[in-house]
Amino acid sequence: MNPTWITLAVLTALLPSVHRRVQLSRAKHRSLAGHSRMAKRLARWLPGYSFDEAAFFGCDDAPTDIQALRREAFFSIAKTLQTRHPLSIAATAAAREDISDMQFIAAYRVPFQFSRLVREHLKVGSFLQSAQGVQVTDLDGQVFYDLTGSYGVNVFGADFYKKTMAEGLARTSALGPVLGSYHPVVASNAARLKALSGMDEVSFHMSGTEAVMQAVRLARYHTQRKNIVRFCGAYHGWWEDVQPGPGNPMPPRETYTLSDMNERSLDVLRTRKDIACVLVNPLQALHTNANAPGDSTLVDSSRRAAYDRQAYTDWLKALRQVCTDKCIVLIFDEVFLGFRLAAGGAQAYFGVQADMVTYGKTLGGGFPVGVVCGKQQWMHRFHEQRPADICFARGTFNAHPVVMGAMSAFLDELETPEIQRMYDGLDTCWNARAQHFNATMLKEGLPLQAANMSSVWTLFYTQPSRYNWMLQYYLRLHGLALSWVGTGRLIFSLNYSDADFENVVQKFVLAARQMKQDGWWWQTSGLTNPSIRRRILKETLFR
């Protein structure tokens, strides 16, 4: 045979796979968040270093008087925190040596270049003694407005969950710790969750991560396909297949990370035959194609967020149609947002029905829980005709009596007029509050704005600075409790009154004014966000 014809035949045979490969590459987001392998490679190459004291206060070439102002403010804040919270700080320092999570949190509150000096001087407490209303109290009796949201658990306020936890224990105390068999509340919980989710069957687990793992496993089992699709920046728990970038020691394998709200991603779903499921975390609509915002990466003012409900609804509907056409399982991961946007969750809020939906956090009524609700065709774990062909998933503490009791109490409360009223005009209320916050910051001449998805907020900064991460310490100084990710995520419970919220706004004003007066937001005309990013990259790679 003519070698030319052989070459043409080989090229023709390879053409479809090359096309699919190019199509997949074009559907990835151009940022590092969209390229897991490249991000992991860069994470290995990135050298660690710390600013000494001179560079710490002047890494933006601020004049000596501004650097002196910052230095004085830094050590003054450190002294105030130590004086005001000695018991909380001492307890945290003692426990940190034994608890790995606390070591990690302490190291990643701020960008790594600044971390050493911050850990040495700006000490904060991780222990609390009580929670009440929308506030928490530390070991020293200092009271903070709570903006942490307990990682999303706290939708209705601390007192609500104290009640559901106590009622859950009371309802199931006669059975106690007996596992394997079920307390009667399990059946009623399942029936109510079916009604809420619009699904046919329910599976109970002990965490949101476990629930997502099971949903993906069931999708693979029933479709006989191995690959899954997640969208750039979305978080679905800490297990390997849904966290293929930095933070996961394993290389990306059967996971496609595609660009969110992108027609090219729909083209990939339409043409590939190896995709079992698509995972959607609706929270991603607030910061599309970007990792969850945290102050540990806040080295400039490029962080942005925005939320367009109608645009995201249209995207979900298009995604739903493609998944239906190609027999791909559409999974809504509502572990974080479940029951925060609407009593029926994100499915009801956006008007889009998934094939499976995962819940967690708040549904446990204050206790740990994970739940998978799904259509019957996706939820079965065995085949009658093939008895050895099963999809195994069991857990010792699944459907624990106390957790199921608290879930029952939570679902009872969800149906009450008082809780239902909280959902009336929810978007209108929180959008108005965000607008008021932003207008206040503009009026005060402060370089701070908020983007919100209902009661979940991200703060961003409107002028170049390397020191925006300092705001979290000023906020703490003025009585606001943030999670360890800082100003990247504020989570308000829905029981915040107008008066509570106004108090929070005024504390932001006081904190931001003080930060501005202390020189952290000094700027020169030559300082821009692109110039900051270029300089940081140069310092990092060639240090």
Coordinates of C-alpha atoms in Angstrom, one line a residue:
M1 CA 0.0 0.0 0.0
N2 CA 1.1 3.5 -0.8
P3 CA 2.8 5.1 2.3
T4 CA 0.9 8.3 1.6
W5 CA -2.4 6.5 1.8
I6 CA -1.4 4.8 5.0
T7 CA -0.5 8.1 6.6
L8 CA -3.8 9.6 5.5
A9 CA -5.7 6.6 6.9
V10 CA -4.0 7.0 10.2
L11 CA -4.6 10.7 10.3
T12 CA -8.3 10.2 9.4
A13 CA -8.7 7.6 12.2
L14 CA -7.0 9.9 14.7
L15 CA -9.0 13.0 13.7
P16 CA -12.1 12.4 15.9
S17 CA -10.0 11.9 19.0
V18 CA -7.9 15.0 18.2
H19 CA -11.0 17.0 17.7
R20 CA -12.4 15.9 21.1
R21 CA -9.1 16.7 22.8
V22 CA -9.0 20.2 21.3
Q23 CA -12.7 20.7 22.1
L24 CA -12.1 19.7 25.7
S25 CA -9.1 22.1 26.0
R26 CA -11.1 25.0 24.6
A27 CA -13.8 24.3 27.2
K28 CA -11.4 24.8 30.1
H29 CA -11.2 28.2 31.7
R30 CA -8.0 30.0 30.9
S31 CA -7.1 30.6 34.5
L32 CA -5.0 28.2 36.6
A33 CA -8.2 27.2 38.3
G34 CA -9.3 25.7 35.0
H35 CA -6.1 23.7 34.5
S36 CA -5.6 21.3 37.4
R37 CA -2.3 19.8 36.2
M38 CA -0.7 23.1 35.5
A39 CA -1.9 24.5 38.9
K40 CA -0.4 21.4 40.7
R41 CA 2.9 21.8 38.8
L42 CA 3.1 25.5 39.7
A43 CA 2.3 24.7 43.3
R44 CA 5.3 22.4 43.4
W45 CA 7.6 25.0 41.8
L46 CA 6.4 28.0 43.9
P47 CA 9.2 28.7 46.5
G48 CA 8.2 29.7 50.0
Y49 CA 9.7 32.8 51.5
S50 CA 8.8 35.3 54.2
F51 CA 9.2 39.1 54.3
D52 CA 11.5 40.4 56.9
E53 CA 10.2 43.3 59.0
A54 CA 11.5 46.0 56.6
A55 CA 9.9 44.4 53.5
F56 CA 6.7 43.5 55.4
F57 CA 5.8 47.1 55.9
G58 CA 7.2 48.5 52.7
C59 CA 6.9 45.9 50.0
D60 CA 4.9 48.4 47.9
D61 CA 7.6 51.1 48.1
A62 CA 5.6 53.2 50.5
P63 CA 7.6 56.2 51.9
T64 CA 9.3 55.7 55.3
D65 CA 6.7 57.7 57.2
I66 CA 3.9 55.5 55.9
Q67 CA 6.0 52.4 56.8
A68 CA 6.5 53.8 60.3
L69 CA 2.7 54.4 60.6
R70 CA 2.0 50.8 59.6
R71 CA 4.6 49.4 61.9
E72 CA 3.2 51.3 64.9
A73 CA -0.4 50.2 64.0
F74 CA 0.6 46.6 63.5
F75 CA 2.2 46.2 66.9
S76 CA -0.6 48.3 68.6
I77 CA -3.2 45.9 67.2
A78 CA -1.2 42.9 68.4
K79 CA -1.0 44.4 71.9
T80 CA -4.7 45.2 72.0
L81 CA -5.7 41.7 70.9
Q82 CA -3.3 40.1 73.4
T83 CA -4.6 42.3 76.2
R84 CA -8.3 41.9 75.3
H85 CA -8.3 38.1 74.6
P86 CA -5.6 36.5 76.7
L87 CA -7.5 33.3 77.7
S88 CA -8.7 32.7 74.1
I89 CA -5.3 33.2 72.6
A90 CA -3.5 31.1 75.2
A91 CA -5.9 28.2 74.8
T92 CA -5.5 28.4 71.0
A93 CA -1.7 28.4 71.2
A94 CA -1.7 25.4 73.6
A95 CA -4.1 23.4 71.4
R96 CA -2.5 24.2 68.1
E97 CA 0.5 21.9 68.8
D98 CA -1.9 19.0 69.0
I99 CA -4.5 19.8 66.3
S100 CA -3.3 19.8 62.6
D101 CA -6.3 21.8 61.4
M102 CA -5.5 24.7 63.7
Q103 CA -1.9 24.7 62.4
F104 CA -3.2 24.9 58.8
I105 CA -5.7 27.7 59.5
A106 CA -3.1 29.8 61.3
A107 CA -0.6 29.5 58.4
Y108 CA -3.2 30.4 55.7
R109 CA -5.1 33.3 57.1
V110 CA -3.0 35.7 55.1
P111 CA -0.7 35.5 52.0
F112 CA 2.3 33.3 52.8
Q113 CA 4.8 36.1 52.3
F114 CA 3.3 37.9 55.3
S115 CA 2.4 34.8 57.4
R116 CA 5.4 34.4 59.6
L117 CA 5.3 37.8 61.1
V118 CA 1.5 37.7 61.4
R119 CA 1.6 34.4 63.3
E120 CA 4.3 35.7 65.5
H121 CA 2.5 38.8 66.6
L122 CA -1.2 39.1 65.4
K123 CA -2.5 36.2 67.5
V124 CA -6.2 35.4 67.5
G125 CA -8.3 32.9 69.4
S126 CA -10.1 30.0 67.9
F127 CA -12.1 29.1 71.0
L128 CA -15.6 30.3 72.0
Q129 CA -17.7 29.7 75.1
S130 CA -21.2 30.6 73.9
A131 CA -23.4 31.8 71.1
Q132 CA -26.6 33.8 71.3
G133 CA -28.7 35.5 68.7
V134 CA -26.4 36.7 66.0
Q135 CA -23.4 37.0 68.3
V136 CA -20.7 34.7 69.8
T137 CA -18.6 35.1 73.0
D138 CA -15.0 34.1 73.4
L139 CA -13.3 32.7 76.5
D140 CA -12.6 36.2 77.7
G141 CA -16.2 37.3 77.6
Q142 CA -15.6 39.4 74.5
V143 CA -18.7 39.5 72.2
F144 CA -18.6 39.5 68.4
Y145 CA -21.2 39.7 65.7
D146 CA -21.0 36.3 63.9
L147 CA -20.2 36.5 60.2
T148 CA -18.8 33.0 59.9
G149 CA -22.1 31.2 59.4
S150 CA -20.5 28.1 60.8
Y151 CA -19.3 27.1 57.3
G152 CA -22.9 27.4 56.0
V153 CA -24.6 25.5 58.8
N154 CA -26.0 28.5 60.5
V155 CA -28.9 29.6 58.3
F156 CA -31.4 30.5 61.0
G157 CA -29.3 31.6 64.0
A158 CA -27.6 29.8 66.8
D159 CA -30.6 29.7 69.1
F160 CA -32.6 27.9 66.4
Y161 CA -30.0 25.1 66.3
K162 CA -29.7 24.9 70.1
K163 CA -33.4 24.1 70.1
T164 CA -33.3 21.5 67.3
M165 CA -30.3 19.8 68.9
A166 CA -32.0 19.6 72.2
E167 CA -35.3 18.4 70.7
G168 CA -33.4 15.8 68.6
L169 CA -31.8 14.3 71.6
A170 CA -35.1 14.3 73.5
R171 CA -36.9 12.5 70.6
T172 CA -34.4 9.7 70.3
S173 CA -33.0 9.4 73.8
A174 CA -34.8 6.2 74.6
L175 CA -33.0 4.4 71.7
G176 CA -29.7 6.2 72.4
P177 CA -26.7 5.0 70.5
V178 CA -28.2 1.8 68.9
L179 CA -27.0 1.7 65.3
G180 CA -27.9 -0.5 62.3
S181 CA -31.6 -0.4 63.1
Y182 CA -33.6 2.8 62.6
H183 CA -35.5 5.1 64.9
P184 CA -39.0 5.9 63.5
V185 CA -38.0 9.5 62.7
V186 CA -35.8 8.2 59.9
A187 CA -38.9 7.2 57.8
S188 CA -40.6 10.5 58.3
N189 CA -37.4 12.4 57.5
A190 CA -37.1 10.5 54.2
A191 CA -40.7 11.1 53.2
R192 CA -40.3 14.8 53.9
L193 CA -37.0 15.1 52.0
K194 CA -38.6 13.3 49.0
A195 CA -41.3 16.0 49.0
L196 CA -38.8 18.9 49.4
S197 CA -36.4 17.6 46.7
G198 CA -38.9 16.2 44.3
M199 CA -37.0 12.9 44.3
D200 CA -37.9 9.3 44.7
E201 CA -35.4 7.9 47.2
V202 CA -33.1 9.0 50.0
S203 CA -29.7 7.9 51.3
F204 CA -28.3 9.1 54.6
H205 CA -24.6 9.8 55.3
M206 CA -22.4 11.6 57.9
S207 CA -21.0 14.5 55.9
G208 CA -21.5 16.5 52.7
T209 CA -18.3 15.1 51.3
E210 CA -19.6 11.5 51.8
A211 CA -22.9 12.4 50.2
V212 CA -21.2 13.8 47.0
M213 CA -19.0 10.7 46.9
Q214 CA -22.0 8.4 46.9
A215 CA -23.9 10.5 44.3
V216 CA -20.9 10.3 41.9
R217 CA -20.4 6.6 42.6
L218 CA -24.1 5.8 41.9
A219 CA -23.9 7.9 38.6
R220 CA -20.9 5.9 37.5
Y221 CA -22.5 2.6 38.5
H222 CA -25.7 3.2 36.5
T223 CA -24.2 4.9 33.4
Q224 CA -21.2 2.5 33.2
R225 CA -19.1 5.6 32.5
K226 CA -16.2 6.7 34.6
N227 CA -15.6 10.4 33.9
I228 CA -17.2 13.3 35.8
V229 CA -17.5 17.0 35.0
R230 CA -17.0 19.7 37.6
F231 CA -16.8 23.4 36.9
C232 CA -13.8 25.6 37.3
G233 CA -13.4 26.8 40.9
A234 CA -16.3 24.8 42.4
Y235 CA -15.9 23.1 45.7
H236 CA -17.5 19.7 46.3
G237 CA -15.7 18.4 49.3
W238 CA -12.1 17.3 49.9
W239 CA -12.0 13.9 48.2
E240 CA -9.7 13.3 45.2
D241 CA -12.0 13.1 42.2
V242 CA -13.7 16.5 42.9
Q243 CA -10.6 18.3 44.0
P244 CA -8.1 17.5 41.3
G245 CA -5.8 20.5 41.7
P246 CA -3.6 21.8 44.5
G247 CA -4.5 20.2 47.8
N248 CA -4.9 16.7 46.3
P249 CA -1.7 14.6 46.3
M250 CA -3.0 12.5 43.4
P251 CA -2.9 13.7 39.7
P252 CA -6.2 14.5 37.9
R253 CA -7.6 11.3 36.6
E254 CA -11.3 10.8 35.5
T255 CA -12.3 14.4 36.1
Y256 CA -12.9 17.1 33.5
T257 CA -12.8 20.7 34.9
L258 CA -14.7 22.8 32.5
S259 CA -15.5 26.5 32.2
D260 CA -18.8 27.5 34.0
M261 CA -21.5 29.2 32.0
N262 CA -19.7 28.5 28.7
E263 CA -21.3 27.1 25.6
R264 CA -18.1 25.2 24.8
S265 CA -18.6 23.2 27.9
L266 CA -22.1 22.2 26.7
D267 CA -20.5 21.1 23.4
V268 CA -18.2 18.8 25.3
L269 CA -21.2 17.3 27.1
R270 CA -23.0 16.9 23.8
T271 CA -20.2 15.0 22.0
R272 CA -18.4 12.9 24.5
K273 CA -19.7 9.4 25.5
D274 CA -17.6 8.9 28.6
I275 CA -19.3 11.3 31.1
A276 CA -21.2 9.8 33.9
C277 CA -22.3 13.0 35.7
V278 CA -22.1 16.7 36.0
L279 CA -21.6 18.3 39.4
V280 CA -23.1 21.8 40.1
N281 CA -22.5 23.9 43.2
P282 CA -24.9 26.8 42.8
L283 CA -22.8 29.0 45.1
Q284 CA -20.3 29.2 42.2
A285 CA -22.7 31.7 40.6
L286 CA -21.3 34.3 42.9
H287 CA -17.7 33.9 41.7
T288 CA -17.9 32.1 38.4
N289 CA -14.8 30.2 37.4
A290 CA -12.8 31.3 40.4
N291 CA -11.8 29.4 43.5
A292 CA -13.5 30.1 46.7
P293 CA -12.2 33.6 47.8
G294 CA -10.0 33.7 50.8
D295 CA -7.6 36.3 52.2
S296 CA -4.6 33.9 51.9
T297 CA -4.4 34.8 48.2
L298 CA -5.3 38.4 48.6
V299 CA -2.0 39.9 47.4
D300 CA -3.6 42.6 45.3
S301 CA -7.1 44.0 44.7
S302 CA -8.0 41.9 41.7
R303 CA -10.6 39.8 43.5
R304 CA -14.1 40.3 42.0
A305 CA -17.5 38.7 42.4
A306 CA -21.0 39.3 40.9
Y307 CA -24.2 37.4 40.8
D308 CA -26.8 37.4 38.0
R309 CA -29.7 35.2 39.0
Q310 CA -31.4 35.2 35.6
A311 CA -28.2 34.4 33.7
Y312 CA -27.4 31.5 36.0
T313 CA -30.9 30.2 35.8
D314 CA -30.7 30.2 32.0
W315 CA -27.4 28.4 32.2
L316 CA -28.8 25.7 34.5
K317 CA -31.7 25.1 32.2
A318 CA -29.4 24.7 29.2
L319 CA -27.2 22.3 31.2
R320 CA -30.3 20.4 32.3
Q321 CA -31.4 19.9 28.7
V322 CA -28.0 18.7 27.5
C323 CA -27.7 16.2 30.4
T324 CA -31.2 14.9 29.6
D325 CA -30.4 14.5 25.9
K326 CA -27.1 12.6 26.6
C327 CA -28.2 10.5 29.6
I328 CA -25.7 12.3 31.9
V329 CA -26.6 12.5 35.6
L330 CA -27.1 16.1 36.7
I331 CA -26.1 16.4 40.4
F332 CA -26.9 19.5 42.4
D333 CA -24.5 19.8 45.3
E334 CA -26.5 21.8 47.8
V335 CA -24.5 20.9 50.8
F336 CA -23.5 24.5 51.4
L337 CA -26.5 26.4 50.0
G338 CA -29.3 24.0 50.8
F339 CA -32.3 25.7 52.5
R340 CA -30.6 29.1 52.5
L341 CA -32.0 30.4 49.2
A342 CA -35.4 28.9 49.5
A343 CA -37.3 26.3 51.6
G344 CA -37.0 23.9 48.6
G345 CA -33.4 24.6 48.1
A346 CA -31.6 25.7 45.0
Q347 CA -33.8 23.5 42.8
A348 CA -36.8 25.4 43.8
Y349 CA -35.0 28.8 43.8
F350 CA -33.7 28.3 40.2
G351 CA -36.7 26.2 39.0
V352 CA -34.4 23.4 37.7
Q353 CA -34.8 19.8 38.6
A354 CA -31.6 17.7 39.0
D355 CA -31.3 13.9 38.8
M356 CA -29.7 13.8 42.3
V357 CA -29.2 16.4 44.9
T358 CA -26.9 16.3 47.9
Y359 CA -27.6 18.1 51.2
G360 CA -25.6 18.5 54.5
K361 CA -24.7 21.1 57.0
T362 CA -27.9 22.9 58.1
L363 CA -30.2 19.9 57.5
G364 CA -28.6 18.1 60.5
G365 CA -30.2 20.7 62.8
G366 CA -26.8 21.3 64.4
F367 CA -25.3 17.8 64.0
P368 CA -23.1 16.4 61.1
V369 CA -25.1 15.0 58.2
G370 CA -25.0 14.2 54.5
V371 CA -28.0 13.2 52.4
V372 CA -28.4 12.1 48.8
C373 CA -31.9 12.4 47.2
G374 CA -32.3 11.0 43.7
K375 CA -34.5 9.6 41.1
Q376 CA -35.2 5.9 41.5
Q377 CA -33.3 4.9 38.3
W378 CA -30.1 6.4 39.8
M379 CA -30.4 5.4 43.5
H380 CA -30.6 1.6 43.4
R381 CA -27.4 -0.1 44.6
F382 CA -27.9 -3.5 43.1
H383 CA -29.4 -5.4 40.1
E384 CA -31.8 -8.2 40.6
Q385 CA -30.6 -9.9 37.5
R386 CA -26.9 -9.6 38.5
P387 CA -26.7 -10.2 42.3
A388 CA -23.0 -9.8 42.5
D389 CA -23.1 -6.5 40.7
I390 CA -23.6 -4.0 43.5
C391 CA -22.7 -0.4 44.4
F392 CA -21.7 -0.7 48.0
A393 CA -22.0 2.2 50.4
R394 CA -22.5 1.9 54.2
G395 CA -21.4 3.9 57.2
T396 CA -21.5 3.1 60.8
F397 CA -23.0 6.4 61.8
N398 CA -25.4 6.8 58.9
A399 CA -28.9 7.6 60.2
H400 CA -27.6 8.0 63.7
P401 CA -30.6 8.4 66.0
V402 CA -29.6 11.8 67.5
V403 CA -28.8 13.2 64.1
M404 CA -32.1 12.0 62.7
G405 CA -33.9 13.4 65.7
A406 CA -32.4 16.8 65.1
M407 CA -33.1 16.6 61.4
S408 CA -36.7 15.9 62.3
A409 CA -36.9 18.9 64.5
F410 CA -35.2 21.0 61.7
L411 CA -37.8 19.9 59.2
D412 CA -40.6 20.6 61.7
E413 CA -39.3 24.2 62.2
L414 CA -38.8 24.6 58.4
E415 CA -42.6 24.3 58.0
T416 CA -43.5 26.9 60.7
P417 CA -44.9 30.2 59.7
E418 CA -42.1 32.0 61.5
I419 CA -39.4 30.3 59.4
Q420 CA -41.4 30.6 56.2
R421 CA -41.7 34.3 56.7
M422 CA -37.9 34.6 56.7
Y423 CA -38.0 33.5 53.0
D424 CA -40.5 36.2 52.0
G425 CA -38.6 38.7 50.0
L426 CA -35.3 37.2 50.9
D427 CA -33.4 38.3 47.9
T428 CA -34.9 41.8 48.0
C429 CA -33.9 42.2 51.7
W430 CA -30.3 41.0 51.3
N431 CA -29.8 42.8 47.9
A432 CA -31.0 46.0 49.6
R433 CA -28.6 45.5 52.5
A434 CA -25.7 44.9 50.1
Q435 CA -26.6 48.1 48.2
H436 CA -26.7 50.0 51.5
F437 CA -23.3 48.6 52.5
N438 CA -21.8 49.6 49.2
A439 CA -23.3 53.1 49.2
T440 CA -22.0 53.6 52.8
M441 CA -18.5 52.6 51.8
L442 CA -18.5 54.9 48.8
K443 CA -19.8 57.8 50.9
E444 CA -17.1 57.2 53.5
G445 CA -14.4 57.1 50.7
L446 CA -13.4 53.5 51.7
P447 CA -12.1 51.2 49.0
L448 CA -14.4 48.3 49.9
Q449 CA -17.4 46.8 48.1
A450 CA -19.6 43.7 48.5
A451 CA -21.1 41.2 46.1
N452 CA -23.8 38.9 47.4
M453 CA -25.8 35.9 46.6
S454 CA -28.6 36.5 49.1
S455 CA -27.0 36.3 52.6
V456 CA -23.6 35.0 51.3
W457 CA -21.2 37.8 50.6
T458 CA -17.8 38.3 49.1
L459 CA -15.9 41.5 49.8
F460 CA -13.6 43.1 47.2
Y461 CA -11.3 46.1 47.1
T462 CA -11.5 49.0 44.7
Q463 CA -7.9 50.4 44.8
P464 CA -4.6 48.6 44.4
S465 CA -3.0 47.3 47.7
R466 CA -0.9 44.5 49.0
Y467 CA -2.4 44.8 52.5
N468 CA -6.1 44.3 52.0
W469 CA -5.9 41.1 54.2
M470 CA -5.2 43.3 57.2
L471 CA -8.8 44.3 57.3
Q472 CA -9.8 41.1 58.9
Y473 CA -7.8 42.1 62.0
Y474 CA -9.3 45.5 62.2
L475 CA -12.8 43.9 61.9
R476 CA -11.9 41.6 64.8
L477 CA -10.7 44.6 66.8
H478 CA -14.2 46.2 66.3
G479 CA -16.2 43.1 67.3
L480 CA -16.8 41.2 64.1
A481 CA -16.0 37.5 63.9
L482 CA -14.9 36.2 60.5
S483 CA -14.0 32.7 59.5
W484 CA -10.3 31.9 58.8
V485 CA -10.8 32.8 55.1
G486 CA -11.3 36.4 56.2
T487 CA -13.1 38.8 54.0
G488 CA -13.5 36.4 51.1
R489 CA -16.7 35.0 52.6
L490 CA -19.2 36.5 55.0
I491 CA -22.2 34.4 55.8
F492 CA -25.1 36.1 57.6
S493 CA -27.7 34.0 59.4
L494 CA -31.2 35.0 58.3
N495 CA -32.2 36.2 61.8
Y496 CA -30.1 39.3 61.4
S497 CA -32.5 42.2 62.1
D498 CA -32.1 45.6 60.4
A499 CA -30.6 47.0 63.6
D500 CA -28.1 44.1 63.9
F501 CA -27.1 44.6 60.3
E502 CA -26.7 48.4 60.7
N503 CA -24.4 47.7 63.7
V504 CA -22.3 45.5 61.5
V505 CA -22.1 48.2 58.8
Q506 CA -21.0 50.8 61.2
K507 CA -18.3 48.5 62.6
F508 CA -17.0 48.0 59.1
V509 CA -16.9 51.8 58.7
L510 CA -14.9 52.2 61.9
A511 CA -12.5 49.3 61.1
A512 CA -11.9 50.5 57.5
R513 CA -11.4 54.1 58.5
Q514 CA -8.8 53.1 61.1
M515 CA -7.1 50.9 58.5
K516 CA -7.0 53.8 56.0
Q517 CA -5.6 56.2 58.7
D518 CA -2.9 53.6 59.6
G519 CA -1.5 53.8 56.1
W520 CA -2.3 50.3 54.7
W521 CA -4.2 51.8 51.8
W522 CA -1.6 54.3 50.8
Q523 CA -1.2 54.4 47.1
T524 CA 0.9 56.1 44.4
S525 CA -0.1 56.9 40.9
G526 CA 2.3 54.2 39.6
L527 CA 0.7 51.4 41.6
T528 CA -1.8 49.4 39.7
N529 CA -3.2 45.9 40.0
P530 CA -1.3 44.5 37.0
S531 CA 1.9 46.1 38.2
I532 CA 1.4 44.5 41.6
R533 CA 0.8 41.1 40.1
R534 CA 3.8 41.3 37.8
R535 CA 6.1 42.3 40.7
I536 CA 4.8 39.6 43.0
L537 CA 5.4 37.0 40.4
K538 CA 8.9 38.2 39.8
E539 CA 9.7 38.3 43.5
T540 CA 8.3 34.8 43.9
L541 CA 10.0 33.1 41.0
F542 CA 13.4 34.9 41.2
R543 CA 13.8 35.4 44.9

